């Protein structure tokens, strides 16, 4: 099983649609979770952290299910500018004590159409 | 945004060349990272430095040699690369607390092509 697995898409949705992405992770001891966004030929940028209680930032809602080891991202009222690749990112708990490593999924490509 | 800068932005080199990638962060962070992003693959962590000390080397071939002279600067020295090393090389930095909330910020990357 891959460390972090995402549906690569592409997801093509019209403006105003609601779209949801899921991500699964294999390390049950993982401690932190994030969604990053990467525009074409640009660097990844943090979209939001994902907390156990779930969190919302405007049109974006992130959920974490530790029991099932999956993370979700919901985008409401999609905008053209939401078109990007969304990266699921997990910080595993390393036995060596290093907490610096992030494990990235391959990303899910979203295209929002007019 | 100029939090993390990288130069050059594009680099084409032959397999016998020696070149260096440079990264600089202006965020007051203590940890810096090199990642490799190849087509159709997830980002791969290469090296981690915290307070100028290398804390992680993710089984990277010796033809990639990192250097971290201070907490603001990070270099990746390249020599005798292979065509399969062609990729986007991303630098990132973070506060270096090593805690769950330690967020990494990325530079724009250097797109490397090895001929």
Coordinates of C-alpha atoms in Angstrom, one line a residue:
Chain A
X1 CA 0.0 0.0 0.0
X2 CA 1.3 3.4 -0.9
X3 CA 2.2 5.8 2.0
X4 CA -0.2 8.4 0.8
X5 CA -2.8 7.6 -1.9
X6 CA -5.0 10.0 -3.9
X7 CA -7.3 9.7 -6.9
X8 CA -5.2 11.5 -9.6
X9 CA -8.4 12.7 -11.4
X10 CA -8.8 14.8 -13.4
X11 CA -11.9 16.2 -11.9
X12 CA -13.7 18.5 -14.3
X13 CA -16.4 20.5 -12.7
X14 CA -18.4 23.6 -13.6
X15 CA -18.1 26.9 -11.7
X16 CA -20.2 26.8 -8.6
X17 CA -20.0 23.1 -8.1
X18 CA -19.1 21.3 -4.9
X19 CA -16.2 18.9 -5.2
X20 CA -14.6 16.5 -2.7
X21 CA -11.2 14.8 -2.7
X22 CA -10.2 11.9 -0.5
X23 CA -6.8 10.7 0.5
X24 CA -5.7 7.6 2.4
X25 CA -2.5 7.0 4.3
X26 CA -0.8 3.9 5.5
X27 CA 1.0 4.9 8.6
X28 CA -1.5 4.7 11.5
X29 CA 1.0 6.6 13.7
X30 CA 1.0 9.7 11.4
X31 CA 0.7 12.9 13.4
X32 CA 0.0 15.8 11.1
X33 CA -2.0 16.2 7.9
X34 CA -2.2 19.0 5.3
X35 CA -3.6 19.9 2.0
X36 CA -1.3 21.8 -0.3
X37 CA -2.2 23.3 -3.6
X38 CA 0.1 23.3 -6.7
X39 CA -0.6 25.4 -9.7
X40 CA 0.8 24.3 -13.1
X41 CA 4.6 24.7 -13.1
X42 CA 4.6 26.4 -9.7
X43 CA 5.6 25.4 -6.3
X44 CA 3.3 23.8 -3.7
X45 CA 1.6 26.2 -1.3
X46 CA -0.1 25.3 2.0
X47 CA -3.9 25.4 1.6
X48 CA -4.8 24.2 5.1
X49 CA -3.8 22.0 7.9
X50 CA -6.2 19.2 8.8
X51 CA -7.3 18.8 12.4
X52 CA -9.0 15.8 14.1
X53 CA -12.1 17.9 14.8
X54 CA -12.3 19.0 11.2
X55 CA -11.7 22.6 10.1
X56 CA -13.1 25.1 7.7
X57 CA -11.6 28.0 5.9
X58 CA -14.1 29.9 3.8
X59 CA -15.2 27.6 1.0
X60 CA -12.8 24.8 2.0
X61 CA -13.5 22.1 4.6
X62 CA -11.0 19.5 5.7
X63 CA -11.8 16.3 7.6
X64 CA -9.7 13.7 9.2
X65 CA -10.8 10.1 10.0
X66 CA -8.0 8.5 12.0
X67 CA -9.9 5.2 12.4
X68 CA -10.2 4.7 8.6
X69 CA -6.9 6.6 7.9
X70 CA -8.3 9.0 5.4
X71 CA -8.4 12.7 4.9
X72 CA -10.9 14.7 2.8
X73 CA -11.1 18.1 1.3
X74 CA -14.4 19.7 0.3
X75 CA -14.5 22.8 -2.0
X76 CA -17.9 24.6 -2.2
X77 CA -18.9 27.1 -4.8
X78 CA -15.9 26.3 -7.1
X79 CA -14.2 29.2 -8.8
X80 CA -12.1 29.1 -11.9
X81 CA -9.1 30.1 -9.8
X82 CA -9.5 26.8 -7.8
X83 CA -8.1 24.9 -10.8
X84 CA -4.9 23.3 -9.6
X85 CA -3.5 20.1 -8.3
X86 CA -4.3 19.3 -4.7
X87 CA -1.7 17.5 -2.7
X88 CA -2.5 15.4 0.3
X89 CA 0.4 15.6 2.8
X90 CA 1.1 13.5 5.9
X91 CA 3.8 13.9 8.5
X92 CA 4.6 10.4 9.8
X93 CA 5.8 9.8 13.3
X94 CA 9.4 8.5 12.7
X95 CA 10.8 6.1 15.2
X96 CA 14.2 7.8 14.8
X97 CA 12.7 10.9 16.4
X98 CA 12.9 13.1 13.2
X99 CA 9.6 14.9 12.6
X100 CA 10.8 16.9 9.6
X101 CA 9.7 14.5 6.9
X102 CA 6.5 15.1 5.0
X103 CA 5.1 12.4 2.7
X104 CA 3.2 13.7 -0.3
X105 CA 0.6 12.1 -2.4
X106 CA 0.8 12.4 -6.2
X107 CA -2.0 14.9 -6.2
X108 CA -5.5 15.3 -7.6
X109 CA -6.0 17.5 -10.6
X110 CA -9.0 19.8 -10.5
X111 CA -10.2 21.8 -13.5
X112 CA -13.1 24.2 -12.9
X113 CA -14.8 25.2 -16.2
X114 CA -16.8 28.3 -16.9
Chain B
X1 CA 6.2 36.5 -2.8
X2 CA 9.9 36.4 -1.9
X3 CA 9.9 34.2 1.3
X4 CA 12.0 31.4 -0.4
X5 CA 13.9 32.1 -3.5
X6 CA 15.8 29.8 -5.8
X7 CA 18.3 30.3 -8.6
X8 CA 18.5 29.5 -11.4
X9 CA 14.9 28.9 -12.3
X10 CA 15.9 26.8 -15.3
X11 CA 19.1 24.8 -15.9
X12 CA 20.2 22.7 -18.8
X13 CA 23.4 20.7 -18.3
X14 CA 25.3 17.9 -19.8
X15 CA 26.2 14.7 -17.9
X16 CA 29.8 15.8 -17.4
X17 CA 29.0 19.3 -16.1
X18 CA 29.2 20.5 -12.6
X19 CA 26.5 23.0 -11.5
X20 CA 25.0 24.3 -8.3
X21 CA 21.5 25.2 -7.3
X22 CA 21.0 27.9 -4.7
X23 CA 18.2 28.5 -2.2
X24 CA 17.7 31.4 0.2
X25 CA 15.0 31.9 2.7
X26 CA 14.0 35.3 4.2
X27 CA 11.6 33.9 6.8
X28 CA 13.9 33.5 9.8
X29 CA 13.5 29.7 9.6
X30 CA 16.0 27.2 11.0
X31 CA 15.2 24.1 8.8
X32 CA 15.7 23.8 5.1
X33 CA 14.9 21.0 2.7
X34 CA 15.6 19.8 -0.9
X35 CA 12.9 17.9 -2.7
X36 CA 12.7 16.4 -6.2
X37 CA 9.5 16.4 -8.2
X38 CA 9.5 14.2 -11.3
X39 CA 6.6 13.9 -13.7
X40 CA 3.9 11.5 -12.5
X41 CA 5.6 11.0 -9.2
X42 CA 5.0 12.6 -5.7
X43 CA 7.5 15.0 -4.2
X44 CA 10.5 13.1 -2.9
X45 CA 12.4 14.4 0.1
X46 CA 16.1 14.5 -0.6
X47 CA 17.8 16.3 2.3
X48 CA 16.9 18.1 5.5
X49 CA 19.1 20.6 7.4
X50 CA 18.2 21.9 10.8
X51 CA 20.3 24.7 12.3
X52 CA 22.9 24.0 9.5
X53 CA 23.2 20.3 10.5
X54 CA 22.0 17.6 8.1
X55 CA 19.3 15.6 9.8
X56 CA 18.1 13.5 6.9
X57 CA 19.6 12.1 3.7
X58 CA 16.9 10.1 2.0
X59 CA 19.3 7.6 0.2
X60 CA 20.2 10.2 -2.4
X61 CA 23.0 9.3 -4.8
X62 CA 26.4 10.9 -4.2
X63 CA 26.2 12.9 -7.4
X64 CA 23.9 15.2 -5.4
X65 CA 25.8 17.0 -2.7
X66 CA 24.1 19.5 -0.4
X67 CA 25.7 22.3 1.5
X68 CA 24.2 24.5 4.2
X69 CA 26.6 27.3 5.2
X70 CA 24.0 29.0 7.4
X71 CA 20.3 28.8 8.3
X72 CA 19.3 31.1 5.4
X73 CA 21.2 29.5 2.6
X74 CA 21.1 26.0 1.0
X75 CA 23.0 24.7 -2.0
X76 CA 22.7 21.6 -4.0
X77 CA 25.9 20.7 -5.9
X78 CA 25.4 18.6 -9.0
X79 CA 28.0 16.5 -10.9
X80 CA 27.9 13.7 -13.4
X81 CA 24.1 13.6 -13.5
X82 CA 22.0 11.3 -15.5
X83 CA 19.1 12.1 -17.8
X84 CA 16.7 10.5 -15.3
X85 CA 17.8 13.3 -12.8
X86 CA 15.8 15.8 -14.9
X87 CA 13.1 17.1 -12.7
X88 CA 11.9 20.1 -10.7
X89 CA 14.1 20.6 -7.6
X90 CA 12.2 22.4 -4.9
X91 CA 13.7 24.0 -1.8
X92 CA 11.6 24.5 1.3
X93 CA 12.1 26.0 4.8
X94 CA 10.3 25.8 8.1
X95 CA 10.8 26.9 11.7
X96 CA 12.4 23.6 12.4
X97 CA 10.6 22.8 15.6
X98 CA 10.0 19.3 14.3
X99 CA 6.5 19.5 15.8
X100 CA 3.3 18.5 14.2
X101 CA 2.5 22.1 13.2
X102 CA 5.8 22.9 11.6
X103 CA 4.8 24.2 8.2
X104 CA 7.0 24.0 5.2
X105 CA 7.2 26.9 2.7
X106 CA 8.4 26.2 -0.8
X107 CA 10.5 28.2 -3.3
X108 CA 9.6 28.4 -6.9
X109 CA 11.9 25.5 -7.9
X110 CA 14.7 25.0 -10.4
X111 CA 13.6 23.0 -13.5
X112 CA 16.6 20.9 -14.4
X113 CA 17.2 19.2 -17.7
X114 CA 20.1 16.8 -18.1
X115 CA 21.1 16.0 -21.6

